[in-house]
Tab-separated table of C-alpha atoms in Angstrom:
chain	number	residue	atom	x	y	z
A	1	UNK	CA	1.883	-21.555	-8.249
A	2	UNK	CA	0.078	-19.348	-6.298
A	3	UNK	CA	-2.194	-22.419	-4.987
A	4	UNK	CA	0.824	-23.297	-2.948
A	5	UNK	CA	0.760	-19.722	-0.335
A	6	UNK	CA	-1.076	-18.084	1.743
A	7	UNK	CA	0.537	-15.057	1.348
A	8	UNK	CA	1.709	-12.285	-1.770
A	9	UNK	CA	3.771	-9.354	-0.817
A	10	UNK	CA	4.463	-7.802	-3.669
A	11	UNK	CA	7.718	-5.667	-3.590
A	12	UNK	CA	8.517	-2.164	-4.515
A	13	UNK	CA	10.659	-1.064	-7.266
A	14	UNK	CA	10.137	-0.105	-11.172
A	15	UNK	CA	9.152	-2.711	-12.725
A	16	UNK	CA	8.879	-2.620	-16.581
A	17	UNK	CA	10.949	0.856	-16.112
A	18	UNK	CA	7.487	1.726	-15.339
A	19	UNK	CA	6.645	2.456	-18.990
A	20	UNK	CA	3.439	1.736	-19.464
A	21	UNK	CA	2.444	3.649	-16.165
A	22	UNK	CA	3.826	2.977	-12.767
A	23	UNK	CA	3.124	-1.022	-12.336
A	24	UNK	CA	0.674	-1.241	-14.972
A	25	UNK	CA	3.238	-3.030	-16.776
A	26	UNK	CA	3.536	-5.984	-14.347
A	27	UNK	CA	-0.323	-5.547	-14.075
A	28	UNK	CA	-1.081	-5.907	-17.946
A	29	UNK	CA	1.209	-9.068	-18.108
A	30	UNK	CA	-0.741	-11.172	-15.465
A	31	UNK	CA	-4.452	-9.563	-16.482
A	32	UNK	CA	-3.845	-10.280	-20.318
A	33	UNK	CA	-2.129	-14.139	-19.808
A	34	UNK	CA	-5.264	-16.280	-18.792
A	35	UNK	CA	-3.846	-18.894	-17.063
A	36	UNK	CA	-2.011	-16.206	-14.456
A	37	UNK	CA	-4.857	-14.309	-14.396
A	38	UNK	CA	-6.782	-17.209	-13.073
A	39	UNK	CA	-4.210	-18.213	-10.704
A	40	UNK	CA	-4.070	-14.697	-9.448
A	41	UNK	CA	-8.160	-14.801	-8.831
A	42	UNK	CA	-8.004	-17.804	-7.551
A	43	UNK	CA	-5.656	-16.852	-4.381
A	44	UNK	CA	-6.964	-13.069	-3.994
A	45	UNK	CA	-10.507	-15.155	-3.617
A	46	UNK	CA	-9.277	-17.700	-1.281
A	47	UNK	CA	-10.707	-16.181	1.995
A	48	UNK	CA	-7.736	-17.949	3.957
A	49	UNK	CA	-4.948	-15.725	1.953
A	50	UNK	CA	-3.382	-12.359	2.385
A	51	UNK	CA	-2.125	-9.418	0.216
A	52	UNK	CA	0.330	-6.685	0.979
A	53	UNK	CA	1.228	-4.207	-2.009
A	54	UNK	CA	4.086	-1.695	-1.274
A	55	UNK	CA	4.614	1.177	-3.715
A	56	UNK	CA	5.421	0.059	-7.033
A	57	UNK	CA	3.759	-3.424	-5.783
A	58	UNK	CA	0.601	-0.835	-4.355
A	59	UNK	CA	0.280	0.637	-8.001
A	60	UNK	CA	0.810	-3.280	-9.627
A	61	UNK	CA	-1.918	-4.268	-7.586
A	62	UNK	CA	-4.607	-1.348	-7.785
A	63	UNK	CA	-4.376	-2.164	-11.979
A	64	UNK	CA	-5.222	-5.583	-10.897
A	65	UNK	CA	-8.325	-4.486	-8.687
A	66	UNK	CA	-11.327	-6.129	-10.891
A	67	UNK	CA	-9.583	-9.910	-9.853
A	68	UNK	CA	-9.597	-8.863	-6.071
A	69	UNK	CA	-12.911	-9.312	-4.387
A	70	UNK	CA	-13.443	-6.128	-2.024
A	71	UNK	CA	-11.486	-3.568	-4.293
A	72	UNK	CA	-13.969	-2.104	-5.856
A	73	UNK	CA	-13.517	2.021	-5.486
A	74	UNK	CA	-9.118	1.867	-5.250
A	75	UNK	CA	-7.848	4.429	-7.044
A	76	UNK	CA	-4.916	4.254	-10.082
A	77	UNK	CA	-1.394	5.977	-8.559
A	78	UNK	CA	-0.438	8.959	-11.011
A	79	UNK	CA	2.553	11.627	-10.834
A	80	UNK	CA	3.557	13.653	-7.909
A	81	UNK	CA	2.298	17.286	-8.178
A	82	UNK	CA	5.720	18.042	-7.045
A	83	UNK	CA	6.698	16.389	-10.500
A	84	UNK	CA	9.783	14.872	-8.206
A	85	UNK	CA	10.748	11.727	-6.676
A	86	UNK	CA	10.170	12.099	-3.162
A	87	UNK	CA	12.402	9.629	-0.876
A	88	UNK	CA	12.045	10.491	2.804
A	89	UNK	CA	10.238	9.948	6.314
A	90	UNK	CA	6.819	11.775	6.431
A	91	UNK	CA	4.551	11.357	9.510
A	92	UNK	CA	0.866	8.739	8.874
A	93	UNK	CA	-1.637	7.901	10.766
A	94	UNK	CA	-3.159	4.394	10.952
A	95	UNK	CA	-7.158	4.332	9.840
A	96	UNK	CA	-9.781	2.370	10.907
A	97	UNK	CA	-10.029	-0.167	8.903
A	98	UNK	CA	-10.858	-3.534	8.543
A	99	UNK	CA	-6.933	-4.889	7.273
A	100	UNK	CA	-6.016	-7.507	9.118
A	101	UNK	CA	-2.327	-6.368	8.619
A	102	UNK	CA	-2.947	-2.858	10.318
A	103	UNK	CA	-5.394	-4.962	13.350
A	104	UNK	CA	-4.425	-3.092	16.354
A	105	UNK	CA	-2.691	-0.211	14.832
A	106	UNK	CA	-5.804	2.422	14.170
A	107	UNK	CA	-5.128	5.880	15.296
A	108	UNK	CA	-1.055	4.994	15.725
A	109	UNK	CA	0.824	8.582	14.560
A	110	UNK	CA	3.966	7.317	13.260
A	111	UNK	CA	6.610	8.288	10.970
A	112	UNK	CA	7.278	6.222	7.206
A	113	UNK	CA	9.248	6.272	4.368
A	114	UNK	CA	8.133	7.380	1.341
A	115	UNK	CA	10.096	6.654	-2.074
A	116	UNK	CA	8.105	7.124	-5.254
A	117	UNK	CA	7.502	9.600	-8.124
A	118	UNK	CA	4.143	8.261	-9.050
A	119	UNK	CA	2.407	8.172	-5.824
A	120	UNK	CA	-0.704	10.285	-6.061
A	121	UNK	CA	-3.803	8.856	-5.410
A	122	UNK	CA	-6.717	9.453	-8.295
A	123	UNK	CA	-10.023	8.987	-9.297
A	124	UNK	CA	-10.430	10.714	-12.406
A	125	UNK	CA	-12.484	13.536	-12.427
A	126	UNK	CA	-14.603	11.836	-9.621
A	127	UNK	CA	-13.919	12.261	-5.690
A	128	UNK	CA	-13.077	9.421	-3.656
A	129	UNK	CA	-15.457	6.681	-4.016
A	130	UNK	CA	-17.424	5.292	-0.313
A	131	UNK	CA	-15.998	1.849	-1.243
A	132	UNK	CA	-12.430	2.571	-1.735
A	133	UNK	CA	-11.880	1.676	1.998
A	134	UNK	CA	-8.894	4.062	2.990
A	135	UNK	CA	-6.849	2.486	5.487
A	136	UNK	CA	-3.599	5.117	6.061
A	137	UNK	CA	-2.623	8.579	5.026
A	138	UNK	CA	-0.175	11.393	5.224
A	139	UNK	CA	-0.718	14.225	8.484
A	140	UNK	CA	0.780	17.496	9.650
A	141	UNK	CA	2.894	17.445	12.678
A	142	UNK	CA	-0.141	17.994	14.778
A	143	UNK	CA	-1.600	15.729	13.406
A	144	UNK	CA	-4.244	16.848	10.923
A	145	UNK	CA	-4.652	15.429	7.664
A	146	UNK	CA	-1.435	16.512	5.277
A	147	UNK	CA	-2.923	18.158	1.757
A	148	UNK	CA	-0.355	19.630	1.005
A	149	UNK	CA	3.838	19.322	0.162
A	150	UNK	CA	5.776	18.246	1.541
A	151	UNK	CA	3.677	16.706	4.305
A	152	UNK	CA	1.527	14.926	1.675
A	153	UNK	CA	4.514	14.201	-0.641
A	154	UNK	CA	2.379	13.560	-3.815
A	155	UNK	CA	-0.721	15.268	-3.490
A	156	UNK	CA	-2.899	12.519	-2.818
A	157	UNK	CA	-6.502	14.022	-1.542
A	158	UNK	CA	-6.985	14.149	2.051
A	159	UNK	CA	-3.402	12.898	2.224
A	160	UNK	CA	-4.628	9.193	1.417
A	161	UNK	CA	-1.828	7.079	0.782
A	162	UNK	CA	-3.178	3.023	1.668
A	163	UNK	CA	-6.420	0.882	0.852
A	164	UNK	CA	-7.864	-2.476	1.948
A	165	UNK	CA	-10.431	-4.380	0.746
A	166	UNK	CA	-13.651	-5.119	1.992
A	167	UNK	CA	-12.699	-7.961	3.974
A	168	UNK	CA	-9.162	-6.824	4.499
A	169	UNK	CA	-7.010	-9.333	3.116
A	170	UNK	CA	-5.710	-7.093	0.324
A	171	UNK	CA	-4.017	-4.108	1.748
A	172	UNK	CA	-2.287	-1.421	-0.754
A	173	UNK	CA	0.327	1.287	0.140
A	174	UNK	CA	2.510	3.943	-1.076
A	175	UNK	CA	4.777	3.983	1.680
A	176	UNK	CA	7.180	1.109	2.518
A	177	UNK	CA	6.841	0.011	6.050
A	178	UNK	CA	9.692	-2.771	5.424
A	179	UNK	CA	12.305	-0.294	5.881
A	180	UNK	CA	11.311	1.192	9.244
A	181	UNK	CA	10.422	-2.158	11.163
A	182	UNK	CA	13.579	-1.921	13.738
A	183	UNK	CA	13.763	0.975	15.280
A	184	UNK	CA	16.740	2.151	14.393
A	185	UNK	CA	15.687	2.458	10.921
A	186	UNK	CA	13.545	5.718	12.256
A	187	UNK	CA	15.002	9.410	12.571
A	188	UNK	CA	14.035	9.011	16.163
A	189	UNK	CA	12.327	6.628	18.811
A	190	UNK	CA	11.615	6.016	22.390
A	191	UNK	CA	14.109	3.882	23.915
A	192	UNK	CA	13.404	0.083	24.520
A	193	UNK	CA	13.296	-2.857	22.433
A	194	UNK	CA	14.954	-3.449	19.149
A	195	UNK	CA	11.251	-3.572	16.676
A	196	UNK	CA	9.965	-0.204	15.541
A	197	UNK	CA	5.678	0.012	15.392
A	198	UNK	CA	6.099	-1.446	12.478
A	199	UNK	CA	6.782	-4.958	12.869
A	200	UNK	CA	3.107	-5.483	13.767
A	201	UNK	CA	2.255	-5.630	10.125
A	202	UNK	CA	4.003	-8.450	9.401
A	203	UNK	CA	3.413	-10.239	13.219
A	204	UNK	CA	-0.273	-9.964	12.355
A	205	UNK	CA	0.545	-11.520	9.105
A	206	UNK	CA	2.265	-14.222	10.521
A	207	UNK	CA	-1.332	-14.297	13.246
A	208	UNK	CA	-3.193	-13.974	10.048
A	209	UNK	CA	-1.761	-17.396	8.515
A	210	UNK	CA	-1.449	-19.036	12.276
């Protein structure tokens, strides 16, 4: 039972062959069974847990957003304009935020994998809501906000690609920064020291639940 963590990382992948939308599958099953849905309130209201959603667990969790306090204004995750499945490093930048698993990391530059074909962040026919809280998008190799391919890899507008919540437990993402946390996992990296950037998600995790 959820009751028993403090934490919920919830993996990428295809769950439900992503049939009924990309993690709206796994999303339906806990909203529309009562007793999970309660558990799953429960802990995302709990102000002593934590939530990390990576790609297909990103889009699971965004169909999930009425039971997380804070996640008001997150979009759904729809097909890449490129209409492909995009695997490969692309270069973020770390928002300000207020996620306690990105504390210390606003303004990093750093490079991510991507590895999704329904990645791209929407609102409908609305533009991005105040309250959706970005927290980490796609840039140019200067820098600037990536808008479009392959630098933005799904079209997402202004190249955003991660959320938080208000109080910044719950933290969604396309990218999967699990597979770059040692740095030889990256294309390329200053020498010294065996963790990549990375790692400081899950150390401030493990600060979070200290």
């Amino acid at each position: 039972r959820l009751a028993d963590f403090r934490g919920l990382a919830v993996c990428g992948g295809f769950s439900y062959g992503d049939v009924l939308g990309a993690g709206q599958g796994w999303a339906k099953g806990i909203a529309h069974h009562p007793e999970l849905a309660e558990q799953f309130r429960r802990f995302f209201a709990d102000s002593g847990s934590f939530t990390l959603g990576v790609c297909n667990g990103c889009q699971m969790l965004s169909g999930l957003a009425d039971l997380i306090p804070g996640a008001e204004g997150w979009p759904r995750f729809l097909r890449n304009h490129s209409e492909q499945y995009e695997a490969r490093l692309v270069q973020v930048e770390v928002l300000d935020s207020p996620s306690v698993l990105l504390a210390g990391m606003a303004g990093s530059r750093l490079p991510l994998v991507v590895s999704h074909g329904e990645g791209r962040a929407d609102w409908g026919s609305a533009a991005m809501p105040a309250q959706a809280r970005p927290a980490l998008r796609f840039i140019e190799a200067d820098g600037s906000k990536a808008q479009t391919y392959p630098a933005n890899p799904n079209g997402s507008p202004e190249g955003y690609t991660g959320f938080c919540s208000t109080d910044g437990r719950a933290l969604i993402l396309m990218p999967h920064p699990e597979r770059v946390f040692r740095r030889v996992q990256l294309s390329w990296a200053a020498s010294g020291g065996d963790a990549s950037p990375w790692l400081r998600l899950f150390r401030n995790a493990r600060a979070f639940v200290a």
